[in-house]
PDB file of C-alpha atoms in Angstrom:
ATOM      1  CA  MET A1013      -0.035  -0.262   0.335  1.00  0.00           C
ATOM      2  CA  GLY A1014       1.473   3.260  -0.995  1.00  0.00           C
ATOM      3  CA  ASP A1015       2.112   6.459   0.861  1.00  0.00           C
ATOM      4  CA  VAL A1016      -0.744   8.380  -0.758  1.00  0.00           C
ATOM      5  CA  THR A1017      -3.337   5.552  -0.190  1.00  0.00           C
ATOM      6  CA  ALA A1018      -2.280   5.057   3.362  1.00  0.00           C
ATOM      7  CA  ALA A1019      -2.758   9.104   3.731  1.00  0.00           C
ATOM      8  CA  ARG A1020      -6.226   9.015   2.362  1.00  0.00           C
ATOM      9  CA  ARG A1021      -7.227   6.270   5.097  1.00  0.00           C
ATOM     10  CA  ARG A1022      -6.766   8.982   7.820  1.00  0.00           C
ATOM     11  CA  GLY A1023      -7.710  12.334   6.382  1.00  0.00           C
ATOM     12  CA  GLU A1024      -7.018  13.814   3.227  1.00  0.00           C
ATOM     13  CA  ARG A1025      -8.048  17.454   1.620  1.00  0.00           C
ATOM     14  CA  GLY A1026     -10.603  16.923  -1.171  1.00  0.00           C
ATOM     15  CA  ASP A1027     -10.764  17.946  -4.450  1.00  0.00           C
ATOM     16  CA  ALA A1028     -12.226  21.280  -5.456  1.00  0.00           C
ATOM     17  CA  ALA A1029     -15.662  19.578  -6.640  1.00  0.00           C
ATOM     18  CA  GLY A1030     -16.818  20.225  -2.855  1.00  0.00           C
ATOM     19  CA  LEU A1031     -19.780  18.253  -1.043  1.00  0.00           C
ATOM     20  CA  GLY A1032     -22.442  19.197  -3.522  1.00  0.00           C
ATOM     21  CA  GLU A1033     -20.760  17.475  -6.200  1.00  0.00           C
ATOM     22  CA  ILE A1034     -20.343  14.146  -4.074  1.00  0.00           C
ATOM     23  CA  LEU A1035     -23.806  14.613  -3.250  1.00  0.00           C
ATOM     24  CA  ALA A1036     -24.683  14.954  -6.685  1.00  0.00           C
ATOM     25  CA  ARG A1037     -22.821  11.948  -7.879  1.00  0.00           C
ATOM     26  CA  VAL A1038     -24.783   9.786  -5.091  1.00  0.00           C
ATOM     27  CA  ALA A1039     -28.011  10.937  -5.878  1.00  0.00           C
ATOM     28  CA  ALA A1040     -26.834   9.716  -9.669  1.00  0.00           C
ATOM     29  CA  GLY A1041     -26.252   6.403  -8.370  1.00  0.00           C
ATOM     30  CA  GLU A1042     -22.400   6.817  -8.223  1.00  0.00           C
ATOM     31  CA  TYR A1043     -21.090   5.975  -5.025  1.00  0.00           C
ATOM     32  CA  PRO A1044     -17.606   7.042  -3.361  1.00  0.00           C
ATOM     33  CA  PRO A1045     -15.214   4.114  -3.680  1.00  0.00           C
ATOM     34  CA  ALA A1046     -14.893   1.969  -0.484  1.00  0.00           C
ATOM     35  CA  ASP A1047     -11.553   2.572  -0.035  1.00  0.00           C
ATOM     36  CA  GLY A1048     -11.161   3.400   3.648  1.00  0.00           C
ATOM     37  CA  ALA A1049     -11.050   7.054   2.676  1.00  0.00           C
ATOM     38  CA  VAL A1050     -11.640  10.291   4.794  1.00  0.00           C
ATOM     39  CA  GLU A1051     -11.920  12.845   2.553  1.00  0.00           C
ATOM     40  CA  VAL A1052     -11.816  16.747   4.115  1.00  0.00           C
ATOM     41  CA  LEU A1053     -13.777  19.324   2.627  1.00  0.00           C
ATOM     42  CA  PRO A1054     -14.443  22.679   3.493  1.00  0.00           C
ATOM     43  CA  PRO A1055     -17.838  23.430   4.608  1.00  0.00           C
ATOM     44  CA  PRO A1056     -20.399  24.083   1.913  1.00  0.00           C
ATOM     45  CA  SER A1057     -21.840  26.996   4.176  1.00  0.00           C
ATOM     46  CA  ALA A1058     -21.280  28.560   7.685  1.00  0.00           C
ATOM     47  CA  ARG A1059     -24.367  26.491   9.035  1.00  0.00           C
ATOM     48  CA  ASP A1060     -23.679  23.139   7.492  1.00  0.00           C
ATOM     49  CA  TRP A1061     -20.792  21.232   9.294  1.00  0.00           C
ATOM     50  CA  GLY A1062     -20.377  17.522   9.636  1.00  0.00           C
ATOM     51  CA  VAL A1063     -19.346  14.071   8.893  1.00  0.00           C
ATOM     52  CA  ILE A1064     -20.989  11.839   6.062  1.00  0.00           C
ATOM     53  CA  ALA A1065     -20.425   7.939   5.992  1.00  0.00           C
ATOM     54  CA  PHE A1066     -20.790   6.065   3.115  1.00  0.00           C
ATOM     55  CA  THR A1067     -19.470   2.411   2.638  1.00  0.00           C
ATOM     56  CA  ALA A1068     -15.854   2.509   3.649  1.00  0.00           C
ATOM     57  CA  HIS A1069     -15.665   5.893   2.887  1.00  0.00           C
ATOM     58  CA  HIS A1070     -16.116   9.135   4.849  1.00  0.00           C
ATOM     59  CA  VAL A1071     -16.444  12.680   4.176  1.00  0.00           C
ATOM     60  CA  VAL A1072     -15.765  15.304   7.069  1.00  0.00           C
ATOM     61  CA  PHE A1073     -17.187  19.159   5.951  1.00  0.00           C
ATOM     62  CA  ALA A1074     -15.541  21.394   8.667  1.00  0.00           C
ATOM     63  CA  ASP A1075     -13.349  23.973   8.524  1.00  0.00           C
ATOM     64  CA  VAL A1076     -10.283  21.593  10.383  1.00  0.00           C
ATOM     65  CA  ASP A1077      -6.491  20.882   9.012  1.00  0.00           C
ATOM     66  CA  PRO A1078      -6.803  17.529   7.296  1.00  0.00           C
ATOM     67  CA  ALA A1079      -3.466  16.741   9.410  1.00  0.00           C
ATOM     68  CA  TRP A1080      -5.648  17.381  12.721  1.00  0.00           C
ATOM     69  CA  VAL A1081      -8.417  14.948  11.441  1.00  0.00           C
ATOM     70  CA  ARG A1082      -5.539  12.586  10.390  1.00  0.00           C
ATOM     71  CA  ASP A1083      -4.116  12.595  13.990  1.00  0.00           C
ATOM     72  CA  ARG A1084      -7.133  11.620  15.722  1.00  0.00           C
ATOM     73  CA  LEU A1085      -8.398   8.737  13.539  1.00  0.00           C
ATOM     74  CA  PRO A1086      -6.802   5.040  14.391  1.00  0.00           C
ATOM     75  CA  GLU A1087      -5.499   3.561  11.484  1.00  0.00           C
ATOM     76  CA  GLY A1088      -7.801   0.784   9.901  1.00  0.00           C
ATOM     77  CA  ASP A1089     -11.053   1.839  12.058  1.00  0.00           C
ATOM     78  CA  LEU A1090     -13.607   2.149   9.500  1.00  0.00           C
ATOM     79  CA  SER A1091     -16.241   3.371  11.907  1.00  0.00           C
ATOM     80  CA  ALA A1092     -14.157   6.060  13.900  1.00  0.00           C
ATOM     81  CA  PRO A1093     -15.077   9.277  11.977  1.00  0.00           C
ATOM     82  CA  LEU A1094     -18.687   8.730  13.361  1.00  0.00           C
ATOM     83  CA  ASN A1095     -17.964   7.421  16.679  1.00  0.00           C
ATOM     84  CA  PRO A1096     -18.222   9.509  19.933  1.00  0.00           C
ATOM     85  CA  PRO A1097     -14.218  10.288  20.496  1.00  0.00           C
ATOM     86  CA  PHE A1098     -13.768  11.906  17.031  1.00  0.00           C
ATOM     87  CA  LEU A1099     -17.333  13.702  16.943  1.00  0.00           C
ATOM     88  CA  THR A1100     -16.317  14.973  20.907  1.00  0.00           C
ATOM     89  CA  ALA A1101     -12.944  16.323  19.623  1.00  0.00           C
ATOM     90  CA  LEU A1102     -14.685  17.917  16.216  1.00  0.00           C
ATOM     91  CA  CYS A1103     -16.987  19.517  18.699  1.00  0.00           C
ATOM     92  CA  ALA A1104     -14.484  20.707  21.019  1.00  0.00           C
ATOM     93  CA  ALA A1105     -12.343  22.311  18.124  1.00  0.00           C
ATOM     94  CA  SER A1106     -15.479  23.573  16.379  1.00  0.00           C
ATOM     95  CA  GLY A1107     -17.392  25.020  19.421  1.00  0.00           C
ATOM     96  CA  ARG A1108     -20.456  23.117  18.334  1.00  0.00           C
ATOM     97  CA  ARG A1109     -22.480  20.205  18.942  1.00  0.00           C
ATOM     98  CA  VAL A1110     -23.915  17.022  17.322  1.00  0.00           C
ATOM     99  CA  ASN A1111     -27.384  17.273  16.561  1.00  0.00           C
ATOM    100  CA  ASN A1112     -27.942  13.599  15.794  1.00  0.00           C
ATOM    101  CA  VAL A1113     -26.722  10.587  13.960  1.00  0.00           C
ATOM    102  CA  ASP A1114     -29.059  10.056  11.176  1.00  0.00           C
ATOM    103  CA  LEU A1115     -29.875   7.320   8.477  1.00  0.00           C
ATOM    104  CA  LEU A1116     -29.373   9.401   5.311  1.00  0.00           C
ATOM    105  CA  THR A1117     -31.669   8.491   2.595  1.00  0.00           C
ATOM    106  CA  LEU A1118     -32.590   9.582  -0.894  1.00  0.00           C
ATOM    107  CA  ALA A1119     -35.417   9.079  -3.300  1.00  0.00           C
ATOM    108  CA  PRO A1120     -36.037  10.968  -6.631  1.00  0.00           C
ATOM    109  CA  ALA A1121     -38.913  12.986  -6.953  1.00  0.00           C
ATOM    110  CA  LEU A1122     -41.820  11.961  -8.646  1.00  0.00           C
ATOM    111  CA  PRO A1123     -44.633  13.308 -11.695  1.00  0.00           C
ATOM    112  CA  GLY A1124     -48.070  13.846 -10.821  1.00  0.00           C
ATOM    113  CA  PRO A1125     -50.342  15.205  -7.925  1.00  0.00           C
ATOM    114  CA  ALA A1126     -49.582  13.921  -4.364  1.00  0.00           C
ATOM    115  CA  PRO A1127     -51.622  10.921  -3.364  1.00  0.00           C
ATOM    116  CA  LEU A1128     -52.886  13.206  -0.316  1.00  0.00           C
ATOM    117  CA  ALA A1129     -55.033  16.375  -0.095  1.00  0.00           C
ATOM    118  CA  LEU A1130     -52.074  18.641   0.891  1.00  0.00           C
ATOM    119  CA  ARG A1131     -52.444  22.338   1.094  1.00  0.00           C
ATOM    120  CA  PRO A1132     -49.586  24.703   0.848  1.00  0.00           C
ATOM    121  CA  ALA A1133     -49.125  26.616   4.233  1.00  0.00           C
ATOM    122  CA  THR A1134     -47.710  29.798   4.902  1.00  0.00           C
ATOM    123  CA  GLY A1135     -46.254  30.937   8.388  1.00  0.00           C
ATOM    124  CA  ALA A1136     -47.306  27.913   9.923  1.00  0.00           C
ATOM    125  CA  ASP A1137     -46.742  27.777  13.651  1.00  0.00           C
ATOM    126  CA  HIS A1138     -45.718  24.283  14.179  1.00  0.00           C
ATOM    127  CA  PRO A1139     -42.958  23.335  16.286  1.00  0.00           C
ATOM    128  CA  ARG A1140     -41.156  21.046  13.030  1.00  0.00           C
ATOM    129  CA  VAL A1141     -41.888  24.123  11.172  1.00  0.00           C
ATOM    130  CA  ARG A1142     -39.974  26.488  13.372  1.00  0.00           C
ATOM    131  CA  ARG A1143     -37.177  23.795  13.841  1.00  0.00           C
ATOM    132  CA  ALA A1144     -36.600  23.432  10.246  1.00  0.00           C
ATOM    133  CA  GLY A1145     -36.050  27.212   9.628  1.00  0.00           C
ATOM    134  CA  HIS A1146     -32.895  26.938  11.701  1.00  0.00           C
ATOM    135  CA  TYR A1147     -31.499  24.112   9.644  1.00  0.00           C
ATOM    136  CA  ARG A1148     -32.582  24.525   5.986  1.00  0.00           C
ATOM    137  CA  ASP A1149     -33.352  27.523   3.607  1.00  0.00           C
ATOM    138  CA  ASP A1150     -36.182  28.062   1.388  1.00  0.00           C
ATOM    139  CA  VAL A1151     -38.479  26.037   3.646  1.00  0.00           C
ATOM    140  CA  ARG A1152     -42.139  25.229   2.097  1.00  0.00           C
ATOM    141  CA  VAL A1153     -44.627  23.546   4.099  1.00  0.00           C
ATOM    142  CA  TRP A1154     -47.950  21.166   3.169  1.00  0.00           C
ATOM    143  CA  THR A1155     -50.492  20.572   5.742  1.00  0.00           C
ATOM    144  CA  CYS A1156     -53.472  17.845   5.625  1.00  0.00           C
ATOM    145  CA  PRO A1157     -55.604  16.461   8.477  1.00  0.00           C
ATOM    146  CA  GLU A1158     -53.389  13.674   8.472  1.00  0.00           C
ATOM    147  CA  GLY A1159     -50.141  15.724   9.319  1.00  0.00           C
ATOM    148  CA  VAL A1160     -47.500  17.900   7.860  1.00  0.00           C
ATOM    149  CA  VAL A1161     -44.733  17.511   5.052  1.00  0.00           C
ATOM    150  CA  ILE A1162     -41.809  19.834   5.088  1.00  0.00           C
ATOM    151  CA  LEU A1163     -39.400  20.783   2.395  1.00  0.00           C
ATOM    152  CA  GLY A1164     -36.136  22.968   2.524  1.00  0.00           C
ATOM    153  CA  ARG A1165     -33.091  23.315   1.275  1.00  0.00           C
ATOM    154  CA  GLY A1166     -30.348  21.837   3.755  1.00  0.00           C
ATOM    155  CA  VAL A1167     -26.921  20.668   3.589  1.00  0.00           C
ATOM    156  CA  ALA A1168     -24.706  21.922   0.197  1.00  0.00           C
ATOM    157  CA  GLY A1169     -28.339  23.228  -1.053  1.00  0.00           C
ATOM    158  CA  ARG A1170     -29.620  19.668  -1.343  1.00  0.00           C
ATOM    159  CA  TRP A1171     -33.541  19.410  -0.724  1.00  0.00           C
ATOM    160  CA  GLU A1172     -34.387  17.901   2.147  1.00  0.00           C
ATOM    161  CA  VAL A1173     -37.881  16.048   3.688  1.00  0.00           C
ATOM    162  CA  ALA A1174     -39.368  15.972   7.017  1.00  0.00           C
ATOM    163  CA  VAL A1175     -42.983  14.919   8.039  1.00  0.00           C
ATOM    164  CA  GLU A1176     -45.246  14.719  11.124  1.00  0.00           C
ATOM    165  CA  VAL A1177     -48.125  12.474  11.781  1.00  0.00           C
ATOM    166  CA  ALA A1178     -50.915  14.139  13.460  1.00  0.00           C
ATOM    167  CA  GLU A1179     -52.093  12.825  16.790  1.00  0.00           C
ATOM    168  CA  GLY A1180     -54.865  10.397  16.482  1.00  0.00           C
ATOM    169  CA  HIS A1181     -53.535   9.358  12.907  1.00  0.00           C
ATOM    170  CA  ARG A1182     -50.207   7.302  14.069  1.00  0.00           C
ATOM    171  CA  GLY A1183     -49.992   3.520  13.355  1.00  0.00           C
ATOM    172  CA  ARG A1184     -52.131   3.754  10.465  1.00  0.00           C
ATOM    173  CA  GLY A1185     -49.233   4.354   7.508  1.00  0.00           C
ATOM    174  CA  VAL A1186     -49.873   7.825   7.514  1.00  0.00           C
ATOM    175  CA  GLY A1187     -45.953   8.215   7.945  1.00  0.00           C
ATOM    176  CA  ARG A1188     -45.357   6.362   4.603  1.00  0.00           C
ATOM    177  CA  ALA A1189     -47.908   8.392   2.839  1.00  0.00           C
ATOM    178  CA  LEU A1190     -46.721  11.434   3.728  1.00  0.00           C
ATOM    179  CA  ALA A1191     -43.276  10.622   3.076  1.00  0.00           C
ATOM    180  CA  ALA A1192     -44.503   9.071  -0.717  1.00  0.00           C
ATOM    181  CA  ALA A1193     -46.278  12.499  -1.003  1.00  0.00           C
ATOM    182  CA  ALA A1194     -43.391  14.515  -0.446  1.00  0.00           C
ATOM    183  CA  ARG A1195     -41.835  12.992  -3.631  1.00  0.00           C
ATOM    184  CA  HIS A1196     -44.393  14.782  -5.763  1.00  0.00           C
ATOM    185  CA  LEU A1197     -43.881  18.172  -4.476  1.00  0.00           C
ATOM    186  CA  LEU A1198     -40.744  18.951  -6.512  1.00  0.00           C
ATOM    187  CA  PRO A1199     -39.887  18.729 -10.042  1.00  0.00           C
ATOM    188  CA  ALA A1200     -39.845  14.773 -11.352  1.00  0.00           C
ATOM    189  CA  GLY A1201     -36.383  13.286 -10.977  1.00  0.00           C
ATOM    190  CA  THR A1202     -35.111  15.766  -8.248  1.00  0.00           C
ATOM    191  CA  PRO A1203     -33.383  14.317  -5.587  1.00  0.00           C
ATOM    192  CA  LEU A1204     -35.070  14.423  -2.355  1.00  0.00           C
ATOM    193  CA  TRP A1205     -33.193  13.525   1.045  1.00  0.00           C
ATOM    194  CA  ALA A1206     -34.277  12.613   4.452  1.00  0.00           C
ATOM    195  CA  GLN A1207     -32.264  12.257   7.773  1.00  0.00           C
ATOM    196  CA  VAL A1208     -34.007   9.691   9.860  1.00  0.00           C
ATOM    197  CA  ALA A1209     -32.891   8.709  13.227  1.00  0.00           C
ATOM    198  CA  PRO A1210     -32.234   4.802  13.290  1.00  0.00           C
ATOM    199  CA  GLY A1211     -33.794   4.219  16.981  1.00  0.00           C
ATOM    200  CA  ASN A1212     -37.282   6.112  15.466  1.00  0.00           C
ATOM    201  CA  ALA A1213     -37.826   2.441  13.993  1.00  0.00           C
ATOM    202  CA  ALA A1214     -41.400   3.532  12.594  1.00  0.00           C
ATOM    203  CA  SER A1215     -39.777   6.537  10.857  1.00  0.00           C
ATOM    204  CA  VAL A1216     -37.207   4.356   9.416  1.00  0.00           C
ATOM    205  CA  ARG A1217     -39.997   1.695   8.030  1.00  0.00           C
ATOM    206  CA  ALA A1218     -42.143   4.450   6.613  1.00  0.00           C
ATOM    207  CA  PHE A1219     -39.538   6.264   4.517  1.00  0.00           C
ATOM    208  CA  LEU A1220     -38.395   2.738   3.640  1.00  0.00           C
ATOM    209  CA  ALA A1221     -41.679   2.007   2.523  1.00  0.00           C
ATOM    210  CA  ALA A1222     -42.280   5.194   0.682  1.00  0.00           C
ATOM    211  CA  GLY A1223     -39.242   4.175  -1.995  1.00  0.00           C
ATOM    212  CA  TYR A1224     -36.028   6.038   0.115  1.00  0.00           C
ATOM    213  CA  THR A1225     -33.024   4.205  -0.376  1.00  0.00           C
ATOM    214  CA  PRO A1226     -30.303   4.364   2.608  1.00  0.00           C
ATOM    215  CA  VAL A1227     -27.263   5.799   1.149  1.00  0.00           C
ATOM    216  CA  GLY A1228     -25.454   6.210   4.323  1.00  0.00           C
ATOM    217  CA  ALA A1229     -25.215   8.147   7.742  1.00  0.00           C
ATOM    218  CA  GLU A1230     -24.700  11.577   8.942  1.00  0.00           C
ATOM    219  CA  ALA A1231     -23.714  13.581  11.911  1.00  0.00           C
ATOM    220  CA  LEU A1232     -24.457  17.542  11.493  1.00  0.00           C
ATOM    221  CA  LEU A1233     -22.649  19.841  13.866  1.00  0.00           C
ATOM    222  CA  VAL A1234     -24.893  22.768  15.040  1.00  0.00           C
ATOM    223  CA  ALA A1235     -23.864  25.964  16.597  1.00  0.00           C
ATOM    224  CA  HIS A1236     -25.028  26.306  20.095  1.00  0.00           C
TER     225      HIS A1236
END
């Protein structure tokens, strides 16, 4: 194994394409190589710092020196960039905190009307809507008696979706229906991303049933 490959295993400065191009490639079905590399990229915005894990390939997008990353990752540990020791060190160095470690899923938008009677909402005073405004731009909201669908531009400008099932409608497949309906709210073929807490098994099942594909895991660092 050559020196260059060894360096890639523990942290290197990524190319100028940036995180947005990596995500676009993944959306097109072109995944990073499973080579054990840890790429270090500049954050796509002042808000968006974090770590994304693909299969045997990690991307750290933060304003840190690749040598600093390299020194904190044990050689050969493919899970280290998303493990607590590294994330804790990254939080201390950045003055941020880890929001969650999520399953990262992806689905293309679909043509035609949504299968639920969704209505666009403006100025919706809903906890999930207010929360979305802290993490996403261009937030758009649709409501129906069964729940809420929220779209917005998140990490590197990608379209992200979150759903909320209304009280009294849980356990009836509404989460899956809302997640599927979201795929009809953007132009056909637009990549639509969803971050799902792995411990929320109901949400994981809902998004998988709605056609979203797991592509990796993600930890975002948010400002205090």
